[in-house]
Tab-separated table of C-alpha atoms and ligand atoms in Angstrom:
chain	number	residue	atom	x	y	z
A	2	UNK	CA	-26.846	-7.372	7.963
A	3	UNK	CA	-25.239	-11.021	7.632
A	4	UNK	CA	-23.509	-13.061	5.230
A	5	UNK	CA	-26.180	-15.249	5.135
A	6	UNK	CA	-28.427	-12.528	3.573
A	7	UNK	CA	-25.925	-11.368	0.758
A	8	UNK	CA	-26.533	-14.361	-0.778
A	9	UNK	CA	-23.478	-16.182	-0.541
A	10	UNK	CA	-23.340	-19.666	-1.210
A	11	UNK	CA	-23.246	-22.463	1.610
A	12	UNK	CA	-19.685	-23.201	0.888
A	13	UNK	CA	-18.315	-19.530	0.852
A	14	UNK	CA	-20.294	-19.136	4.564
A	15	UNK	CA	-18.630	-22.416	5.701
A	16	UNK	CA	-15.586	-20.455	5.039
A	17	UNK	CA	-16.780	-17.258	6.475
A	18	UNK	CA	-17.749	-18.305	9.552
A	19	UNK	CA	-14.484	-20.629	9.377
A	20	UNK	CA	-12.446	-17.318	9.718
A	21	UNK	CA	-14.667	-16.017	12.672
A	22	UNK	CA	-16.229	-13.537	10.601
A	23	UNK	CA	-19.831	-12.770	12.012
A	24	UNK	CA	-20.980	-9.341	10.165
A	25	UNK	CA	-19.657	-7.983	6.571
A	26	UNK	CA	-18.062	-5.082	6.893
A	27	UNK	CA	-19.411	-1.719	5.556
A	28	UNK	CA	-17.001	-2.288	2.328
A	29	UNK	CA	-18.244	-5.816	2.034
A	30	UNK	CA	-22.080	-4.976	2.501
A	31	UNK	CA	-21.982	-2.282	-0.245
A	32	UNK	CA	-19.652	-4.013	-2.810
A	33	UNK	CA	-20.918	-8.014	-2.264
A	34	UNK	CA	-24.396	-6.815	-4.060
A	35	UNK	CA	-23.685	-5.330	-7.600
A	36	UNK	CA	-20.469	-7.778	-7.914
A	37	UNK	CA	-22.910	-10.867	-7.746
A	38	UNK	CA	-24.880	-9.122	-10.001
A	39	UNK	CA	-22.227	-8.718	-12.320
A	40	UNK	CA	-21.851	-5.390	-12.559
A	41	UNK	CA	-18.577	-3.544	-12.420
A	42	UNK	CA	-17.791	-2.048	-9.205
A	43	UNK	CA	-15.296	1.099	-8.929
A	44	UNK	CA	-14.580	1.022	-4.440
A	45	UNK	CA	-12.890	3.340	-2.348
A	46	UNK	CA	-11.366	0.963	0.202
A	47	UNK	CA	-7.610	0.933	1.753
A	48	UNK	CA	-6.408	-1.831	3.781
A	49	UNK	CA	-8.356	-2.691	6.514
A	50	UNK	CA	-11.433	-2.039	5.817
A	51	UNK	CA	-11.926	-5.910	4.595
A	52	UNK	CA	-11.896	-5.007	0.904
A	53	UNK	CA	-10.347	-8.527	0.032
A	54	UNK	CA	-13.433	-10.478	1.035
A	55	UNK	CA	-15.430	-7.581	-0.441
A	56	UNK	CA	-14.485	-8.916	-4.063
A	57	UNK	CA	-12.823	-12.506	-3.199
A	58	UNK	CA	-16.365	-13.598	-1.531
A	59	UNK	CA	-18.779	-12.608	-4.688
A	60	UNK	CA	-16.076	-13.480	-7.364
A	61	UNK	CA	-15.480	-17.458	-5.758
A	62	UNK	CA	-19.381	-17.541	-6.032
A	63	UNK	CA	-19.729	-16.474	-9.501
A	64	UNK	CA	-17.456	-18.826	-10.703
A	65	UNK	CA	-18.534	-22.067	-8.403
A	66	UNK	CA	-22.135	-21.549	-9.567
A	67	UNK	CA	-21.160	-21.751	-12.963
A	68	UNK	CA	-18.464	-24.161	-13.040
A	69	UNK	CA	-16.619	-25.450	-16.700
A	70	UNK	CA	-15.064	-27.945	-18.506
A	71	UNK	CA	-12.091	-30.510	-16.854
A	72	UNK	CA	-9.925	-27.809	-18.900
A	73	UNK	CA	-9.225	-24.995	-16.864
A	74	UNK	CA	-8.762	-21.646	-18.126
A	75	UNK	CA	-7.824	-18.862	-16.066
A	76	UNK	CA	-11.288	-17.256	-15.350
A	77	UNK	CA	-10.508	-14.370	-12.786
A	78	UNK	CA	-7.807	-12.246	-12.260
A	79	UNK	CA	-6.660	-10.372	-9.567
A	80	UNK	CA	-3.891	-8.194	-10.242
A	81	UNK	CA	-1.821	-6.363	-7.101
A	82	UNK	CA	1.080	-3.614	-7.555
A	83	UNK	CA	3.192	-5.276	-4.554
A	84	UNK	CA	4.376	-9.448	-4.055
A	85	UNK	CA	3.684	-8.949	-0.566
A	86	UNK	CA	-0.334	-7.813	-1.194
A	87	UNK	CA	-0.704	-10.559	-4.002
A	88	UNK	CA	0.493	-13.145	-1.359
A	89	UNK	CA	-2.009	-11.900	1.028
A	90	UNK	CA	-4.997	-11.652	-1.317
A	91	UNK	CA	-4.087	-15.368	-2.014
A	92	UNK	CA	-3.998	-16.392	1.281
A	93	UNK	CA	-7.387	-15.240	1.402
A	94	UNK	CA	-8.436	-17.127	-1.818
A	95	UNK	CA	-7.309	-19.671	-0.628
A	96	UNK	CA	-9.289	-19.860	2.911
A	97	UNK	CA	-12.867	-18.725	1.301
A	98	UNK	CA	-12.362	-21.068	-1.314
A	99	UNK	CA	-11.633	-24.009	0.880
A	100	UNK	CA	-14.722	-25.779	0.473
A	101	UNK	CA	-15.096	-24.797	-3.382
A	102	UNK	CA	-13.933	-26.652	-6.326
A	103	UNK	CA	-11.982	-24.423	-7.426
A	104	UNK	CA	-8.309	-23.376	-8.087
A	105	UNK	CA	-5.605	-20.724	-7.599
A	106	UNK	CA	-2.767	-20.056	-7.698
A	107	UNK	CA	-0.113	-16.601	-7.483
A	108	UNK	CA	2.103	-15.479	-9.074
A	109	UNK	CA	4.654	-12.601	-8.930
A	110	UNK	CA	8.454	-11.550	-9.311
A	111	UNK	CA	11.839	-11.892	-7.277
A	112	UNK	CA	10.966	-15.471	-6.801
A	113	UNK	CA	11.960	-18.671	-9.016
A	114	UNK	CA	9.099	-18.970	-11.939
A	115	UNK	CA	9.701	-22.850	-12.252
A	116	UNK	CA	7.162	-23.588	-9.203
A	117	UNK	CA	5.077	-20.983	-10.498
A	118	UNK	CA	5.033	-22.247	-14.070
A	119	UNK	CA	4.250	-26.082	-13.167
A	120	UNK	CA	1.575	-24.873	-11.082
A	121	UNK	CA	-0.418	-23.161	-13.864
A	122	UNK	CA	0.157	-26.100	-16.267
A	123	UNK	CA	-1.742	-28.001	-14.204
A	124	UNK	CA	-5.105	-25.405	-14.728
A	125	UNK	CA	-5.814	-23.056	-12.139
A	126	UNK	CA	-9.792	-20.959	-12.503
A	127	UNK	CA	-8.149	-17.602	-10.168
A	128	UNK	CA	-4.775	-16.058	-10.555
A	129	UNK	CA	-3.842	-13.668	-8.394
A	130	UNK	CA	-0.561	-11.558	-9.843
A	131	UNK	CA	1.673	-9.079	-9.873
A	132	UNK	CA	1.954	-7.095	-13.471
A	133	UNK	CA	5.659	-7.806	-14.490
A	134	UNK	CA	5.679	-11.453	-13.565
A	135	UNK	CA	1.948	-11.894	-15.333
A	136	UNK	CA	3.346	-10.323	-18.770
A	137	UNK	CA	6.358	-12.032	-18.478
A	138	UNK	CA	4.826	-15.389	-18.211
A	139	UNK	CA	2.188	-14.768	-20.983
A	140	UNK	CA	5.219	-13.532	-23.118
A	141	UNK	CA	6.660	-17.193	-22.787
A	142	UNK	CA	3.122	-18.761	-23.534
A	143	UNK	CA	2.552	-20.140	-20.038
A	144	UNK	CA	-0.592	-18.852	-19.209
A	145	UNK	CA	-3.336	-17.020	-21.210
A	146	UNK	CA	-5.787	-13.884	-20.399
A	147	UNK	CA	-8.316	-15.098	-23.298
A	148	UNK	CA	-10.900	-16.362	-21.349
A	149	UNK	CA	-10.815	-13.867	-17.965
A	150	UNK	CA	-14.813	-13.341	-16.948
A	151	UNK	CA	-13.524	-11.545	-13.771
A	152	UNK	CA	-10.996	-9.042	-13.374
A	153	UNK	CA	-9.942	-7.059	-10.423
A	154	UNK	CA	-7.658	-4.061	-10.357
A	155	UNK	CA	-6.577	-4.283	-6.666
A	156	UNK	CA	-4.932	-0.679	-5.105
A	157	UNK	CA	-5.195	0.545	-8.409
A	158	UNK	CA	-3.421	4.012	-7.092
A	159	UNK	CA	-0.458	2.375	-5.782
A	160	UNK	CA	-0.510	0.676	-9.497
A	161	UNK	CA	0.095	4.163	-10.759
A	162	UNK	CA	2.400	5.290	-8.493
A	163	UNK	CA	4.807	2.437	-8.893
A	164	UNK	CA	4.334	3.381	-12.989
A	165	UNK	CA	2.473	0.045	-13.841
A	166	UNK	CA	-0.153	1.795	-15.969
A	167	UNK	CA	1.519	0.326	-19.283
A	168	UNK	CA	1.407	-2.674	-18.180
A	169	UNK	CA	-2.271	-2.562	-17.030
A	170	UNK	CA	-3.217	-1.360	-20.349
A	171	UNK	CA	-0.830	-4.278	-21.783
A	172	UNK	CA	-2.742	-6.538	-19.826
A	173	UNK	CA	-6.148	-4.950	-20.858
A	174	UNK	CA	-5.453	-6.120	-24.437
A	175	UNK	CA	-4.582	-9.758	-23.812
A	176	UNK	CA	-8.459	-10.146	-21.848
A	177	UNK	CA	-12.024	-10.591	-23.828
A	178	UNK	CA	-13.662	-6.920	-24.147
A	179	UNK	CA	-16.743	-8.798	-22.168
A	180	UNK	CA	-15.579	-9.464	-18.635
A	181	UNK	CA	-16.774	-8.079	-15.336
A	182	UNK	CA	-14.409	-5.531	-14.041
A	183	UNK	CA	-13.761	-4.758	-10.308
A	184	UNK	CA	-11.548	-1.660	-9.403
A	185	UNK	CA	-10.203	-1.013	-5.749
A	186	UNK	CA	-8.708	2.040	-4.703
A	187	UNK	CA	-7.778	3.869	-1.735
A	188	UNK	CA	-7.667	7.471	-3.304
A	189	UNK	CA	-9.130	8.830	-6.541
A	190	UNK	CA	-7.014	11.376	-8.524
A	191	UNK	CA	-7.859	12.538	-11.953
A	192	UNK	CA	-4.975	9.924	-13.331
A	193	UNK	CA	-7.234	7.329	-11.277
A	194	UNK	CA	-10.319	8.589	-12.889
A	195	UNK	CA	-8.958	8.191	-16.236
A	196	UNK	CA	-8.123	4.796	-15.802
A	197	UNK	CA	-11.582	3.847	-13.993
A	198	UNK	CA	-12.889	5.437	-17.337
A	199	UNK	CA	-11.348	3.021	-19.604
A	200	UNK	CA	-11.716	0.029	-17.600
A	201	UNK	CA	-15.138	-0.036	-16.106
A	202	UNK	CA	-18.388	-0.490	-17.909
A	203	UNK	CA	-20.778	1.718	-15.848
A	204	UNK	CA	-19.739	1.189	-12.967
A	205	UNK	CA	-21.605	0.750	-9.585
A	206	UNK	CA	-19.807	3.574	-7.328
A	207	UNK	CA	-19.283	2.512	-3.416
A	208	UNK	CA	-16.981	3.460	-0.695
A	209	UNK	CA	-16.342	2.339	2.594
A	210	UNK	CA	-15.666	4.963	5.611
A	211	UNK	CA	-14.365	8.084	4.674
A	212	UNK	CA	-10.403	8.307	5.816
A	213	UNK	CA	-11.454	11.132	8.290
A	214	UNK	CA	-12.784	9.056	10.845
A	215	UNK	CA	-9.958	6.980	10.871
A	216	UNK	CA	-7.670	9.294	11.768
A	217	UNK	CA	-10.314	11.052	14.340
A	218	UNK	CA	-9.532	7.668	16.499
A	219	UNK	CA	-5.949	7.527	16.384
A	220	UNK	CA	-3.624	9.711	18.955
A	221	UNK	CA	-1.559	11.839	16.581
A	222	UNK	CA	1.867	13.440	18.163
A	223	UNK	CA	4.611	15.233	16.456
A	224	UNK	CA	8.135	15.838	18.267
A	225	UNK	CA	9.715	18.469	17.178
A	226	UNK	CA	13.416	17.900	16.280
A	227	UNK	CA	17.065	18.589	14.907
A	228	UNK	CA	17.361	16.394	11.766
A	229	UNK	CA	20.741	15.155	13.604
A	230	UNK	CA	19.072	13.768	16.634
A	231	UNK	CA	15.645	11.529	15.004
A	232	UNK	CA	17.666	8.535	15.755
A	233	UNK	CA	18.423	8.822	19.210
A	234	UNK	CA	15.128	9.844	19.995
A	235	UNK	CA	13.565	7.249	17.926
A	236	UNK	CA	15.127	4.714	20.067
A	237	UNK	CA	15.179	6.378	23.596
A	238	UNK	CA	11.298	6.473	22.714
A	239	UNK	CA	10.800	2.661	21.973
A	240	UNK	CA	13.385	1.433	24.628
A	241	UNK	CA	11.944	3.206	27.577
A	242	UNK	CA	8.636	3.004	26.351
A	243	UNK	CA	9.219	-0.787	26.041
A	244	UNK	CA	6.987	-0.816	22.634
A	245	UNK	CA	6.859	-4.224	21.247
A	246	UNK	CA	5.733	-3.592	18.184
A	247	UNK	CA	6.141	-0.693	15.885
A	248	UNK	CA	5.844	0.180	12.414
A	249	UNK	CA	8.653	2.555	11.285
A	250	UNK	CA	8.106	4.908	8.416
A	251	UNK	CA	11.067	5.954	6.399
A	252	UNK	CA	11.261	7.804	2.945
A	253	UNK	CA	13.750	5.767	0.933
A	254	UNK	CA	14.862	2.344	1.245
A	255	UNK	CA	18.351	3.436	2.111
A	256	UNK	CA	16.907	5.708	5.121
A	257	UNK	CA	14.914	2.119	5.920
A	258	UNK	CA	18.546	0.619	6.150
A	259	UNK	CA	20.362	2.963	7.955
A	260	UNK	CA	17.991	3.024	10.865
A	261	UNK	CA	17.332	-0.672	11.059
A	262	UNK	CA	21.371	-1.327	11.135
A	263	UNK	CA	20.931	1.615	14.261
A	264	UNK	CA	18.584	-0.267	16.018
A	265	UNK	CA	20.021	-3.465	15.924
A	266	UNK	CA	23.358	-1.833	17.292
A	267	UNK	CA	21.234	-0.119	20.332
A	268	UNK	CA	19.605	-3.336	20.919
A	269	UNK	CA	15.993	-3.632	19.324
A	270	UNK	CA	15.029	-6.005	17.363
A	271	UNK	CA	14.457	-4.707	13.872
A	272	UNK	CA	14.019	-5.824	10.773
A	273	UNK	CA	13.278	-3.579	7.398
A	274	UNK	CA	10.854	-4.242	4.322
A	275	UNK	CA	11.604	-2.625	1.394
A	276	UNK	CA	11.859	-3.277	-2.857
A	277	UNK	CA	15.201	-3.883	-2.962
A	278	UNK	CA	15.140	-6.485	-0.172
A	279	UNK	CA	14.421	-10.057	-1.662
A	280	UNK	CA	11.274	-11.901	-1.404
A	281	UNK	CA	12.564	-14.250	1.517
A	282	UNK	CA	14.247	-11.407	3.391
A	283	UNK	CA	10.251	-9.700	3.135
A	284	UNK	CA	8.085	-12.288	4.088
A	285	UNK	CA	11.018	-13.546	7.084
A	286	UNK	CA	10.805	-9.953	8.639
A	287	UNK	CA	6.969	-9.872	8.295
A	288	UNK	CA	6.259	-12.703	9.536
A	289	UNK	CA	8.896	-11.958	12.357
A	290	UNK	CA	6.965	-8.576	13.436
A	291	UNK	CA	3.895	-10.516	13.386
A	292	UNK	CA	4.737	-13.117	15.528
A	293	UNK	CA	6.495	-10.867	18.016
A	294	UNK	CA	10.082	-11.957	17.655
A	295	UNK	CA	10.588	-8.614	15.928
A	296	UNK	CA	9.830	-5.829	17.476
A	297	UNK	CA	10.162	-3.030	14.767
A	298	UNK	CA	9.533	-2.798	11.238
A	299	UNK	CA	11.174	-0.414	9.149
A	300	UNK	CA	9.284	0.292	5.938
A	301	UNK	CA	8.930	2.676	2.951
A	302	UNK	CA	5.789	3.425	1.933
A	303	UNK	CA	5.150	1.300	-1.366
A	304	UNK	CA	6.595	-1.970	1.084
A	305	UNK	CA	4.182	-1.404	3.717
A	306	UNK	CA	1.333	-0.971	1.539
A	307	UNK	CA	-1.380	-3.837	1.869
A	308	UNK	CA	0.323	-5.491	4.485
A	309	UNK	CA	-1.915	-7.028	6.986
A	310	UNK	CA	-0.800	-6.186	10.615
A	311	UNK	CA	-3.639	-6.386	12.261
A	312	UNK	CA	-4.069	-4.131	15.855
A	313	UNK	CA	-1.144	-2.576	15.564
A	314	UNK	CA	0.323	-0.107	18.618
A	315	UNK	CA	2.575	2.078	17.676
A	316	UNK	CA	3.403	3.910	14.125
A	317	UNK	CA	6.007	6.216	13.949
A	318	UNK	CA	6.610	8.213	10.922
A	319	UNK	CA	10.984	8.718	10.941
A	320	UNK	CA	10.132	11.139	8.110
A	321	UNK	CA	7.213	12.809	6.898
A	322	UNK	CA	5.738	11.693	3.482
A	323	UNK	CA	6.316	14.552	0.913
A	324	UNK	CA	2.567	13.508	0.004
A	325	UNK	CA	-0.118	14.095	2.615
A	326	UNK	CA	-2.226	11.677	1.664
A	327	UNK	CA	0.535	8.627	2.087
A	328	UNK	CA	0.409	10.329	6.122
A	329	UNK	CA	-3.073	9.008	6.038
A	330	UNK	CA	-2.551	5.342	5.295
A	331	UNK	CA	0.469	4.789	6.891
A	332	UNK	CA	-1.080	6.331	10.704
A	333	UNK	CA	-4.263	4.341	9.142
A	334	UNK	CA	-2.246	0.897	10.381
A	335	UNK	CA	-2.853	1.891	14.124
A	336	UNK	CA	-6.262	1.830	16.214
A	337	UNK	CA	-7.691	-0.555	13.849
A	338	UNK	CA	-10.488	-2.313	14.431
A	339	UNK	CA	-11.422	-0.180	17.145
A	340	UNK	CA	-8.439	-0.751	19.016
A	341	UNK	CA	-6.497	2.078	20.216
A	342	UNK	CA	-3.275	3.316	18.411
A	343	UNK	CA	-0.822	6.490	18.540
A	344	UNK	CA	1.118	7.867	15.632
A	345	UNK	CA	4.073	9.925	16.060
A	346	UNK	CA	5.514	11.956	13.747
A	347	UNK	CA	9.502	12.717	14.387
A	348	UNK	CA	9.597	16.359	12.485
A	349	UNK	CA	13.117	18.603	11.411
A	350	UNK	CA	12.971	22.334	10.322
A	351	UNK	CA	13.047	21.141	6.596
A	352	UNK	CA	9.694	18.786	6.674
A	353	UNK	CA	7.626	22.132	7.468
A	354	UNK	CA	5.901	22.466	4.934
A	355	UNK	CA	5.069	18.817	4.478
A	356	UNK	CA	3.388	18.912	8.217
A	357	UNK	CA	1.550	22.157	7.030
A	358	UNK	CA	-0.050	20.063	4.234
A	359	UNK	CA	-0.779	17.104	6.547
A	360	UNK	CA	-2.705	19.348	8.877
A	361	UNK	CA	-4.829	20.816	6.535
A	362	UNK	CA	-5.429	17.160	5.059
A	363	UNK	CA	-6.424	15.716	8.298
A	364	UNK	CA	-8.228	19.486	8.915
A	365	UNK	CA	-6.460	18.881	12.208
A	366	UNK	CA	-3.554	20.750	14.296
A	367	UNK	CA	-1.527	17.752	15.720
A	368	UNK	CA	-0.403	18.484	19.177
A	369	UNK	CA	3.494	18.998	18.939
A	370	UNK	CA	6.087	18.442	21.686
A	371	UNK	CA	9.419	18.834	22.270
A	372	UNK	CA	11.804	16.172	24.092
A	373	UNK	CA	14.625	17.383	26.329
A	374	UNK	CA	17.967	16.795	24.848
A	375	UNK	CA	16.366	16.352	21.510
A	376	UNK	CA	15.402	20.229	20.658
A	377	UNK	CA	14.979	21.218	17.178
A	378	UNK	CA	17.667	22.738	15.866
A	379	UNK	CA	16.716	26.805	16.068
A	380	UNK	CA	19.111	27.505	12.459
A	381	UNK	CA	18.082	24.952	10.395
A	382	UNK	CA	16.266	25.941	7.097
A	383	UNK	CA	12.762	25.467	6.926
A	384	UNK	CA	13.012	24.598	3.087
A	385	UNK	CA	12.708	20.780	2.384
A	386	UNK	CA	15.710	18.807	2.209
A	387	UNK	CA	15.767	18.533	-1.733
A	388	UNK	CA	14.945	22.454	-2.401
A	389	UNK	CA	18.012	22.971	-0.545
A	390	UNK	CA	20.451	20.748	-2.188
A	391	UNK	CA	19.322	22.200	-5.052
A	392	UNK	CA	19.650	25.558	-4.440
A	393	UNK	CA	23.171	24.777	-2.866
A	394	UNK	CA	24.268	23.377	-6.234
A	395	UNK	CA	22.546	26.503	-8.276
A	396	UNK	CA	24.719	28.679	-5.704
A	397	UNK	CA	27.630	26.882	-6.171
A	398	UNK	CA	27.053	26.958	-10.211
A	399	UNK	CA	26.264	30.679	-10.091
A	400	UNK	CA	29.270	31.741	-8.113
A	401	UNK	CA	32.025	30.083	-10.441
A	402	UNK	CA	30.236	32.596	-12.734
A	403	UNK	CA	29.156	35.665	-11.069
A	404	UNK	CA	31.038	35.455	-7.907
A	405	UNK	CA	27.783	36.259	-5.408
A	406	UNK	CA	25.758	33.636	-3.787
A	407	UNK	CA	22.371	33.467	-5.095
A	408	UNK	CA	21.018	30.883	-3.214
A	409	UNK	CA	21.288	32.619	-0.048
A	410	UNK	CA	18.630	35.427	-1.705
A	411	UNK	CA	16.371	32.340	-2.681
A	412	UNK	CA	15.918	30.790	0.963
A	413	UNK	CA	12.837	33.272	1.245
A	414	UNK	CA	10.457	31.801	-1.802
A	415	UNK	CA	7.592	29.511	-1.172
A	416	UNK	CA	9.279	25.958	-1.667
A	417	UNK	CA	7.239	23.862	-4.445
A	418	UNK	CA	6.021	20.800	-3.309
A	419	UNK	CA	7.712	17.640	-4.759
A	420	UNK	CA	6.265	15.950	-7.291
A	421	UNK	CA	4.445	12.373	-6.683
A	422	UNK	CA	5.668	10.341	-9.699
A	423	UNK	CA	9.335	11.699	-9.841
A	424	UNK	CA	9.595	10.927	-6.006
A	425	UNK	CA	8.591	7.580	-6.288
A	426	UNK	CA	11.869	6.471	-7.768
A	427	UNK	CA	13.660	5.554	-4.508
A	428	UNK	CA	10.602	5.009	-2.507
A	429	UNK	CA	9.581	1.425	-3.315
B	527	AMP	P1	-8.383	-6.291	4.144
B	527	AMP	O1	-8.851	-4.882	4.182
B	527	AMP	O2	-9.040	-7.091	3.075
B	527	AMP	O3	-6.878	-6.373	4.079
B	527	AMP	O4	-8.834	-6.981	5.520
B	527	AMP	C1	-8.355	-6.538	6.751
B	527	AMP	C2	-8.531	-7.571	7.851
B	527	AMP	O5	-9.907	-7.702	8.207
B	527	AMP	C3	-8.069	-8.976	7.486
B	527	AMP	O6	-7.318	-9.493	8.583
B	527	AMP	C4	-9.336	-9.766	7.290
B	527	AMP	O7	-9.137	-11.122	7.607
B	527	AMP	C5	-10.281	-9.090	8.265
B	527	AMP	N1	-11.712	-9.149	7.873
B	527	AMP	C6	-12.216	-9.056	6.622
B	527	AMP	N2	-13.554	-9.115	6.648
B	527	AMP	C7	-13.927	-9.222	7.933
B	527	AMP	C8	-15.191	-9.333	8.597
B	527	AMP	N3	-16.342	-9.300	7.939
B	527	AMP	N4	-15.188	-9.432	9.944
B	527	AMP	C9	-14.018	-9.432	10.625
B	527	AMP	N5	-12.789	-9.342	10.061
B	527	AMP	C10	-12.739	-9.235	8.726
C-alpha cells in the first residue's frame, strides 16, 4: 500500500515523501481510512508504531479541503498527558503541514504562557496541548473549544494514570457535541473502556501489532542482584561495555537523581528526565542523548513516555516497574524499526514478584545471570520493598503494645501487588 492510494492530498504527500517516508505503516494504513471518512477511530498504538502521522496526516486533510473564514477558530485538538509528547506531536504538525495553509500552534505548562498566549491571538486552525495549561488558558478567555470539528485523545492511558480524567471530561464540555473524535491508546483497561464509551461515537476499532512481537525481537536479560550493589554494576556494565547510548529506567524521580549524580561522579555522561525537572532542563538532556553528547538517560516512566528516540541500543530497567505492562513499553524503545536492541533488567530479592508478573506478561522466562562480585544477596526478603516497610512499621506499632514481633510471622503471606493509581504519585 502507498500514501498515494490513501487518498491524501498532494500537499500532505509533498510532506510525506519530504520526511522520507515511502510506505504507511500498519497503524497508519488501518487508521488513515475511517478518519478521512470522518468516523471516530478508537487505536491501539504506543510509540513507535507511527501513530502520529496515523491521525496528523487525515486530520491536516480534512481541514485543508475545507478551509474557513480569515477568522480562525481553533478547529482540531490534540490533547497529550506529557509537554515533552505535545512538543513532538507538534513537531510533526508542523512538517506534514508545511505545504498547507494552515496553522498551529502548542501549548503546555512549566513554560512562560506570554509566547503562548500572543501566538493564539493571532488564530491558529490545530492546537496541540497539554490538559492543565489548555484549561488554564480557556479559564482566562484566551482561547476557545466552541468550534473543535476534530479532537484527538493522544495516550489516553497515560492520561489516566497521571489522573487527568477530570480534566478530559472538563474539556469535553467546553467542545460542540458534533465533532469527530480520535482516541489513541497503548493499553485498554476497563477505566480506558469507560472513557472510549463516553467519548467516541461508534467507533471504528483498529490496532497496530500486537505488543508480543515486539518484545519477541528484543534480547531480554535479567542480572540477578543485592539491592546494595545495582549501581556499581549498572556502571561497570556501560563503562566496559562502552554503550553510547542508553535509556535508564528508574521508579521515582528521586531514584532518577540519585543514579544520574552516580554516574556523573564515575564518569558517564548522564543526564535525567523527569516531572519535577523544568521544561529547559527536559528538552536540553533529550536533545543531548539524541545527539550523542549524552550518553545515558535516566527516566521514570511517565517522562519517557512518547519520547521519540529512534533505534535505540541499550535499555536497562534500574528497577522493575511494579506494573508489568509499563516493562513492555519501556523494553519497547529498543530493536525498533527492525533494528536490534537488548533490555536488561537489574533485579534484588524484593522485585520477585514483579519479575514473576513480567514473565507471565511477556509468556516468556527471561534468561537470568549472575555477575561476579555483584551476587544477589542470599538473606534478603523476597517481599517488595514497600510490603516490608510496612510491615516493619506494623511490627514496630504492635510491639510497643504486645511486646512480640508480628511482622516477622507475616514475611510468609502472598505480598499484594501495588496498586497503579496510588503508585503513580512519585512516578511522574
Ligand atoms: P510515532 O509512533 O508517531 O511516535 O512515530 C515513530 C517514528 O516513526 C517517528 O520518528 C516518525 O517520524 C516515524 N514514522 C512515522 N511514520 C512513518 C512511515 N510511514 N515510515 C517511516 N517512518 C515513519
Amino acid at each position: 500500500m502507498s500514501f498515494q492510494s490513501l487518498g491524501l492530498s498532494e500537499a500532505l504527500l509533498k510532506a510525506i515523501s519530504k520526511k522520507g517516508y515511502t510506505t504507511p505503516s500498519p497503524i497508519q494504513q488501518k487508521a488513515i481510512p475511517p478518519v478521512l471518512e470522518g468516523k471516530d477511530v478508537l487505536a491501539s498504538a504506543q510509540t513507535g508504531t507511527g501513530k502520529t502521522a496515523g491521525f496528523t496526516l487525515p486530520l491536516l486533510h480534512i481541514l485543508s479541503e475545507n478551509p474557513k473564514e480569515k477568522y480562525r477558530p481553533i478547529r482540531a485538538l490534540i490533547l497529550t498527558p506529557t509537554r515533552e509528547l505535545a512538543a513532538q506531536v507538534y513537531a510533526n504538525v508542523k512538517e506534514y503541514s508545511e505545504f498547507l495553509k494552515l496553522r498551529s500552534a502548542v501549548i503546555f505548562g512549566g513554560v512562560n504562557q506570554k509566547p503562548q498566549i500572543a501566538t493564539l491571538r493571532q488564530g491558529i486552525d490545530v492546537l496541540v496541548a497539554t490538559p492543565g495549561r489548555l484549561l488554564d488558558l480557556q479559564n482566562q478567555g484566551v482561547l476557545s473549544l466552541k468550534r473543535i470539528e476534530i479532537f484527538v485523545l493522544d495516550e489516553a492511558d497515560r492520561m489516566l494514570d497521571m489522573g487527568f480524567l477530570r480534566d478530559i471530561e472538563r474539556t469535553i464540555k467546553l467542545m460542540p457535541d458534533k465533532r469527530q473524535n480520535l482516541m489513541f491508546s497503548a493499553t485498554f483497561s476497563k477505566d480506558i473502556k469507560k472513557l472510549a464509551h463516553g467519548i467516541l461515537n461508534h467507533p471504528v476499532q483498529v490496532e497496530a501489532e500486537p505488543e508480543n512481537s515486539t518484545v519477541e525481537a528484543i534480547t531480554q536479560k535479567v542480572y540477578r542482584v543485592a539491592k546494595g550493589l545495582k549501581t556499581g554494576l549498572i556502571i561497570k556494565l556501560i563503562s566496559e561495555g562502552k554503550w553510547k547510548q542508553v535509556l535508564v529506567f528508574t521508579r521515582t524521580k528521586h531514584g532518577a537523581n540519585k543514579l544520574c549524580k552516580k554516574m556523573i561522579n564515575s564518569g558517564i555522561t548522564a543526564a535525567a528526565i523527569h516531572g519535577n525537572k523544568s521544561q529547559g532542563a527536559r528538552t536540553k538532556a533529550l536533545s543531548g542523548f539524541k545527539n550523542g553528547s549524552v550518553n545515558v538517560l535516566v527516566a521514570t516512566d511517565i517522562a519517557a513516555r512518547g519520547l521519540d528516540i529512534p533505534l535505540l541500543p541499550h535499555v536497562v530497567n534500574f528497577e522493575l516497574p511494579n506494573i508489568s505492562e509499563d516493562y513492555v513499553h519501556r523494553i519497547g524503545r529498543t530493536g525498533r524499526a527492525g533494528a536490534s536492541g537488548e533490555a536488561l533488567s537489574l533485579v534484588s530479592a524484593d522485585e520477585t514478584t514483579y519479575l514473576r508478573d513480567i514473565e507471565k506478561l511477556v509468556g516468556m522466562k527471561i534468561p537470568s545471570e549472575v555477575i561476579e562480585g555483584f551476587e544477589p544477596d542470599p538473606n534478603a526478603s523476597t517481599l517488595p520493598e514497600k510490603r516490608q516497610q510496612r510491615q516493619s512499621r506494623n511490627g514496630q506499632n504492635r510491639n510497643k503494645s504486645k511486646g512480640e514481633n508480628i511482622a516477622s510471622r507475616n514475611n510468609s503471606r502472598k505480598p499484594k501487588r501495588n496498586n497503579r493509581r496510588s503508585s503513580n504519585n512519585n512516578r511522574t
